mmCIF file of C-alpha atoms in Angstrom:
data_model
loop_
_atom_site.group_PDB
_atom_site.id
_atom_site.type_symbol
_atom_site.label_atom_id
_atom_site.label_comp_id
_atom_site.label_asym_id
_atom_site.label_seq_id
_atom_site.Cartn_x
_atom_site.Cartn_y
_atom_site.Cartn_z
ATOM 1 C CA MET Q 556 -39.869 -0.316 3.010
ATOM 2 C CA ASN Q 557 -38.392 -0.892 -0.429
ATOM 3 C CA ILE Q 558 -34.599 -1.066 -0.158
ATOM 4 C CA LEU Q 559 -34.221 1.239 -3.169
ATOM 5 C CA VAL Q 560 -36.506 3.815 -1.587
ATOM 6 C CA PHE Q 561 -34.373 3.667 1.567
ATOM 7 C CA VAL Q 562 -31.173 4.182 -0.445
ATOM 8 C CA LYS Q 563 -32.672 7.080 -2.364
ATOM 9 C CA GLU Q 564 -34.149 8.908 0.630
ATOM 10 C CA ILE Q 565 -31.675 8.290 3.467
ATOM 11 C CA LEU Q 566 -28.176 7.537 2.213
ATOM 12 C CA PRO Q 567 -27.687 10.592 -0.054
ATOM 13 C CA TYR Q 568 -27.096 12.554 3.156
ATOM 14 C CA GLY Q 569 -24.095 10.321 3.750
ATOM 15 C CA VAL Q 570 -22.409 11.800 0.676
ATOM 16 C CA PHE Q 571 -21.107 14.693 2.762
ATOM 17 C CA VAL Q 572 -19.805 12.288 5.405
ATOM 18 C CA PHE Q 573 -18.094 10.184 2.750
ATOM 19 C CA LEU Q 574 -16.443 13.219 1.136
ATOM 20 C CA ALA Q 575 -15.315 14.522 4.539
ATOM 21 C CA ILE Q 576 -13.721 11.160 5.371
ATOM 22 C CA TRP Q 577 -12.060 10.976 1.943
ATOM 23 C CA PHE Q 578 -10.732 14.552 2.231
ATOM 24 C CA GLY Q 579 -9.376 13.863 5.720
ATOM 25 C CA ASP Q 580 -7.650 10.704 4.529
ATOM 26 C CA GLN Q 581 -6.020 12.572 1.633
ATOM 27 C CA ILE Q 582 -4.686 15.186 4.059
ATOM 28 C CA LYS Q 583 -3.282 12.374 6.226
ATOM 29 C CA ILE Q 584 -1.447 11.037 3.159
ATOM 30 C CA LEU Q 585 -0.160 14.452 2.051
ATOM 31 C CA ILE Q 586 1.182 15.623 5.435
ATOM 32 C CA PRO Q 587 4.143 13.144 5.544
ATOM 33 C CA LYS Q 588 5.012 13.955 1.918
ATOM 34 C CA ILE Q 589 4.977 17.696 2.564
ATOM 35 C CA SER Q 590 6.965 17.358 5.798
ATOM 36 C CA LYS Q 591 9.512 15.207 3.974
ATOM 37 C CA LEU Q 592 10.040 18.033 1.465
ATOM 38 C CA ILE Q 593 10.366 20.674 4.196
ATOM 39 C CA PHE Q 594 12.368 18.707 6.783
ATOM 40 C CA LYS Q 595 14.967 16.579 5.018
ATOM 41 C CA ASP Q 596 16.507 13.949 7.304
ATOM 42 C CA ASN Q 597 19.433 11.542 7.017
ATOM 43 C CA GLN Q 598 17.436 8.379 7.609
ATOM 44 C CA VAL Q 599 18.000 5.801 4.883
ATOM 45 C CA VAL Q 600 14.705 5.362 3.041
ATOM 46 C CA PHE Q 601 14.301 3.545 -0.236
ATOM 47 C CA ASP Q 602 12.768 6.009 -2.698
ATOM 48 C CA GLN Q 603 10.618 3.760 -4.825
ATOM 49 C CA ALA Q 604 10.675 6.010 -7.868
ATOM 50 C CA LYS Q 605 14.218 7.419 -8.033
ATOM 51 C CA LYS Q 606 16.757 5.157 -6.313
ATOM 52 C CA SER Q 607 19.095 3.261 -8.647
ATOM 53 C CA GLU Q 608 20.606 -0.230 -8.554
ATOM 54 C CA GLN Q 609 23.878 1.190 -7.235
ATOM 55 C CA ASP Q 610 22.031 2.630 -4.239
ATOM 56 C CA VAL Q 611 20.807 -0.869 -3.370
ATOM 57 C CA ILE Q 612 24.353 -2.238 -3.641
ATOM 58 C CA ASN Q 613 25.700 0.478 -1.323
ATOM 59 C CA ARG Q 614 23.484 -0.588 1.584
ATOM 60 C CA TYR Q 615 24.865 -2.207 4.720
ATOM 61 C CA ILE Q 616 23.479 -4.111 7.672
ATOM 62 C CA CYS Q 617 23.933 -2.855 11.228
ATOM 63 C CA LYS Q 618 25.194 -5.935 13.102
ATOM 64 C CA LYS Q 619 23.833 -4.624 16.385
ATOM 65 C CA CYS Q 620 20.164 -4.348 15.390
ATOM 66 C CA SER Q 621 20.087 -5.588 11.735
ATOM 67 C CA ASN Q 622 18.795 -2.250 10.452
ATOM 68 C CA LEU Q 623 19.556 -1.393 6.817
ATOM 69 C CA VAL Q 624 21.817 1.686 6.656
ATOM 70 C CA LYS Q 625 24.645 3.259 4.666
ATOM 71 C CA MET Q 626 28.302 2.921 5.561
ATOM 72 C CA GLY Q 627 29.798 5.894 7.353
ATOM 73 C CA SER Q 628 26.503 6.936 8.911
ATOM 74 C CA LEU Q 629 24.832 6.318 12.245
ATOM 75 C CA CYS Q 630 22.164 3.645 12.444
ATOM 76 C CA ALA Q 631 18.820 5.418 12.773
ATOM 77 C CA LYS Q 632 17.509 2.583 14.917
ATOM 78 C CA CYS Q 633 20.198 2.044 17.570
ATOM 79 C CA GLY Q 634 22.766 4.820 16.942
ATOM 80 C CA GLU Q 635 25.622 2.429 16.075
ATOM 81 C CA LYS Q 636 28.238 3.889 13.703
ATOM 82 C CA ILE Q 637 28.452 1.866 10.509
ATOM 83 C CA GLY Q 638 31.911 1.104 9.103
ATOM 84 C CA GLU Q 639 33.491 -1.487 6.806
ATOM 85 C CA GLU Q 640 33.384 -4.132 9.543
ATOM 86 C CA ASN Q 641 29.600 -3.868 9.603
ATOM 87 C CA THR Q 642 29.113 -4.760 5.960
ATOM 88 C CA ILE Q 643 27.437 -8.034 5.087
ATOM 89 C CA ASP Q 644 26.616 -9.752 1.802
ATOM 90 C CA LEU Q 645 23.008 -8.953 0.915
ATOM 91 C CA LEU Q 646 22.586 -12.367 -0.742
ATOM 92 C CA VAL Q 647 23.832 -14.239 2.341
ATOM 93 C CA TYR Q 648 21.528 -12.233 4.575
ATOM 94 C CA THR Q 649 18.602 -12.889 2.236
ATOM 95 C CA LYS Q 650 19.121 -16.666 2.402
ATOM 96 C CA ALA Q 651 18.833 -16.542 6.186
ATOM 97 C CA ILE Q 652 15.416 -14.929 5.907
ATOM 98 C CA HIS Q 653 13.749 -17.751 3.969
ATOM 99 C CA ALA Q 654 12.617 -19.507 7.134
ATOM 100 C CA ILE Q 655 10.710 -16.620 8.681
ATOM 101 C CA GLU Q 656 7.129 -17.515 9.551
ATOM 102 C CA LYS Q 657 5.549 -14.078 9.774
ATOM 103 C CA CYS Q 658 5.082 -11.739 6.830
ATOM 104 C CA VAL Q 659 7.206 -8.925 8.285
ATOM 105 C CA CYS Q 660 10.294 -7.274 6.828
ATOM 106 C CA PRO Q 661 13.238 -8.421 9.030
ATOM 107 C CA VAL Q 662 15.098 -5.153 8.455
ATOM 108 C CA CYS Q 663 12.569 -2.483 9.392
ATOM 109 C CA GLY Q 664 9.635 -4.528 10.727
ATOM 110 C CA ASN Q 665 7.223 -3.249 8.083
ATOM 111 C CA GLY Q 666 4.210 -5.496 7.474
ATOM 112 C CA ILE Q 667 3.967 -7.093 4.016
ATOM 113 C CA LEU Q 668 1.218 -8.664 1.940
ATOM 114 C CA GLY Q 669 2.195 -12.315 2.357
ATOM 115 C CA LYS Q 670 3.721 -12.798 -1.095
ATOM 116 C CA THR Q 671 6.408 -15.426 -1.635
ATOM 117 C CA THR Q 672 8.732 -12.769 -3.045
ATOM 118 C CA TYR Q 673 8.568 -9.165 -1.950
ATOM 119 C CA VAL Q 674 10.407 -5.858 -1.829
ATOM 120 C CA CYS Q 675 9.690 -3.931 1.344
ATOM 121 C CA PRO Q 676 8.124 -0.581 0.339
ATOM 122 C CA ASN Q 677 9.520 1.034 3.494
ATOM 123 C CA CYS Q 678 13.244 0.251 3.234
ATOM 124 C CA GLY Q 679 13.596 -1.428 -0.167
ATOM 125 C CA PHE Q 680 14.980 -4.704 1.188
ATOM 126 C CA GLY Q 681 14.279 -7.631 -1.171
ATOM 127 C CA PHE Q 682 13.547 -10.967 0.443
ATOM 128 C CA GLU Q 683 11.486 -14.133 0.350
ATOM 129 C CA ALA Q 684 8.974 -14.855 3.064
ATOM 130 C CA LYS Q 685 6.878 -17.805 4.140
ATOM 131 C CA GLY Q 686 3.499 -17.273 5.670
ATOM 132 C CA LYS Q 687 -0.221 -17.217 5.051
ATOM 133 C CA LYS Q 688 -1.401 -14.862 2.367
ATOM 134 C CA SER Q 689 -3.425 -11.944 3.605
ATOM 135 C CA SER Q 690 -7.120 -11.758 2.833
ATOM 136 C CA THR Q 691 -8.459 -9.126 0.435
ATOM 137 C CA PHE Q 692 -9.723 -7.093 3.389
ATOM 138 C CA GLN Q 693 -6.295 -7.220 5.081
ATOM 139 C CA VAL Q 694 -4.606 -6.091 1.863
ATOM 140 C CA LEU Q 695 -7.021 -3.184 1.511
ATOM 141 C CA LYS Q 696 -6.593 -2.245 5.155
ATOM 142 C CA ARG Q 697 -2.802 -2.347 4.879
ATOM 143 C CA GLU Q 698 -2.496 -0.561 1.536
ATOM 144 C CA ILE Q 699 -5.160 2.116 1.906
ATOM 145 C CA GLY Q 700 -5.672 2.292 5.653
ATOM 146 C CA VAL Q 701 -8.371 1.546 8.177
ATOM 147 C CA LEU Q 702 -10.832 3.653 6.182
ATOM 148 C CA ALA Q 703 -10.868 1.084 3.359
ATOM 149 C CA THR Q 704 -13.858 -0.573 5.005
ATOM 150 C CA ILE Q 705 -15.705 2.730 5.179
ATOM 151 C CA TYR Q 706 -14.924 3.391 1.512
ATOM 152 C CA LEU Q 707 -16.351 0.038 0.504
ATOM 153 C CA LEU Q 708 -19.472 0.233 2.660
ATOM 154 C CA LEU Q 709 -20.345 3.865 2.031
ATOM 155 C CA GLY Q 710 -19.176 3.943 -1.575
ATOM 156 C CA ALA Q 711 -21.211 0.882 -2.505
ATOM 157 C CA PHE Q 712 -24.423 2.617 -1.362
ATOM 158 C CA ILE Q 713 -23.783 6.318 -1.858
ATOM 159 C CA PHE Q 714 -22.554 6.128 -5.455
ATOM 160 C CA PRO Q 715 -25.813 4.598 -6.759
ATOM 161 C CA ALA Q 716 -27.764 6.971 -4.511
ATOM 162 C CA ILE Q 717 -26.156 9.905 -6.324
ATOM 163 C CA ILE Q 718 -27.150 8.330 -9.645
ATOM 164 C CA TYR Q 719 -30.740 8.056 -8.383
ATOM 165 C CA ILE Q 720 -30.835 11.746 -7.520
ATOM 166 C CA LEU Q 721 -29.420 12.860 -10.885
ATOM 167 C CA VAL Q 722 -31.601 10.548 -12.997
ATOM 168 C CA GLU Q 723 -34.818 11.365 -11.156
ATOM 169 C CA LYS Q 724 -34.096 15.085 -11.149
ATOM 170 C CA TYR Q 725 -33.210 15.504 -14.820
ATOM 171 C CA LEU Q 726 -34.906 12.520 -16.541
ATOM 172 C CA TYR Q 727 -37.937 12.275 -14.265
ATOM 173 C CA ILE Q 728 -37.639 8.476 -13.975
ATOM 174 C CA ASP Q 729 -38.573 6.731 -10.740
ATOM 175 C CA LEU Q 730 -35.775 4.172 -10.452
ATOM 176 C CA THR Q 731 -37.372 2.500 -7.438
ATOM 177 C CA LYS Q 732 -40.234 1.148 -9.556
ATOM 178 C CA ASN Q 733 -38.405 -0.634 -12.364
ATOM 179 C CA THR Q 734 -35.715 -3.236 -13.002
ATOM 180 C CA PHE Q 735 -33.366 -0.651 -14.497
ATOM 181 C CA GLY Q 736 -33.013 0.944 -11.062
ATOM 182 C CA VAL Q 737 -31.920 -2.363 -9.535
ATOM 183 C CA ILE Q 738 -29.303 -2.827 -12.274
ATOM 184 C CA ILE Q 739 -27.915 0.675 -11.687
ATOM 185 C CA TYR Q 740 -27.707 -0.041 -7.965
ATOM 186 C CA PHE Q 741 -25.557 -3.171 -8.371
ATOM 187 C CA VAL Q 742 -23.359 -1.633 -11.081
ATOM 188 C CA GLY Q 743 -22.828 1.449 -8.911
ATOM 189 C CA ALA Q 744 -21.934 -0.727 -5.935
ATOM 190 C CA ILE Q 745 -19.169 -2.441 -7.908
ATOM 191 C CA ILE Q 746 -17.489 0.766 -9.160
ATOM 192 C CA PRO Q 747 -15.898 1.841 -5.803
ATOM 193 C CA VAL Q 748 -14.451 -1.666 -5.390
ATOM 194 C CA LEU Q 749 -12.975 -1.557 -8.906
ATOM 195 C CA LEU Q 750 -11.361 1.832 -8.242
ATOM 196 C CA ILE Q 751 -9.657 0.486 -5.116
ATOM 197 C CA ALA Q 752 -8.542 -2.656 -6.987
ATOM 198 C CA ILE Q 753 -6.973 -0.527 -9.746
ATOM 199 C CA ASN Q 754 -5.098 1.473 -7.098
ATOM 200 C CA LEU Q 755 -3.727 -1.745 -5.557
ATOM 201 C CA ASN Q 756 -2.599 -3.005 -8.959
ATOM 202 C CA LYS Q 757 -0.579 0.183 -9.467
ATOM 203 C CA ASP Q 758 1.239 -0.399 -6.162
ATOM 204 C CA GLU Q 759 1.831 -4.029 -7.071
ATOM 205 C CA ARG Q 760 3.362 -3.132 -10.442
ATOM 206 C CA ARG Q 761 5.684 -0.631 -8.776
ATOM 207 C CA GLU Q 762 6.781 -3.206 -6.197
ATOM 208 C CA ARG Q 763 7.381 -5.771 -8.948
ATOM 209 C CA GLY Q 764 9.720 -3.316 -10.663
ATOM 210 C CA LEU Q 765 11.659 -2.801 -7.422
ATOM 211 C CA TYR Q 766 11.946 -6.556 -6.949
ATOM 212 C CA ARG Q 767 13.611 -6.876 -10.365
ATOM 213 C CA ILE Q 768 16.285 -4.391 -9.250
ATOM 214 C CA VAL Q 769 17.179 -6.419 -6.155
ATOM 215 C CA LYS Q 770 16.879 -9.706 -8.065
ATOM 216 C CA LYS Q 771 19.392 -8.450 -10.641
ATOM 217 C CA TYR Q 772 21.798 -7.464 -7.860
ATOM 218 C CA LYS Q 773 21.442 -10.899 -6.244
ATOM 219 C CA LYS Q 774 22.229 -12.546 -9.595
ATOM 220 C CA ILE Q 775 25.372 -10.412 -9.969
ATOM 221 C CA GLU Q 776 26.514 -11.494 -6.484
ATOM 222 C CA SER Q 777 25.724 -15.143 -7.242
ATOM 223 C CA ASP Q 778 27.721 -15.101 -10.500
ATOM 224 C CA ALA Q 779 30.646 -13.442 -8.717
ATOM 225 C CA ASN Q 780 30.753 -16.214 -6.090
#
């Protein structure tokens, strides 16, 4: 059976499955955001869009479990009360992290992408890490979720299948019998991958901006010493 005939006849039914998976994934992303608006907690979380440089400077390290918290509050990880005696120089603590072998944030344990310089998106801690860089699949899986594979596999086939249906229905062209149909198939297969890549680049640019904030703070501390 011609592969294009198979795509045209069978996979269009997967459009509904693909949309259902996408809709479910969007709900999974929205639920934490909505709950965060309804139930405000005291846990120290680095707001990637709104927190200022001063907020980074006002962070302290819990000496009992090394969690990043604010002075005068209870550590969300171990319950230890944080006072002046718990404060530690962020620059000194950062230098001690350079030798870590795994790409994991030492403060909150959040997995990272294996960059040489990174700002943890979970707690905002800036540090340098040594380790193997993650593969493209691992980055997609970590940034978008487990369904990234399904997006790539289904999207690469279903998107051109939709084009087949529209073109054949309204232009009366049988795309399975000419070279133009093959070209549309490969172009359509690339589009879902490009959309995901653009999404990753947005996250990367945001993280780069956060890194500059911490880097500036580290420079201030270095000049002061």
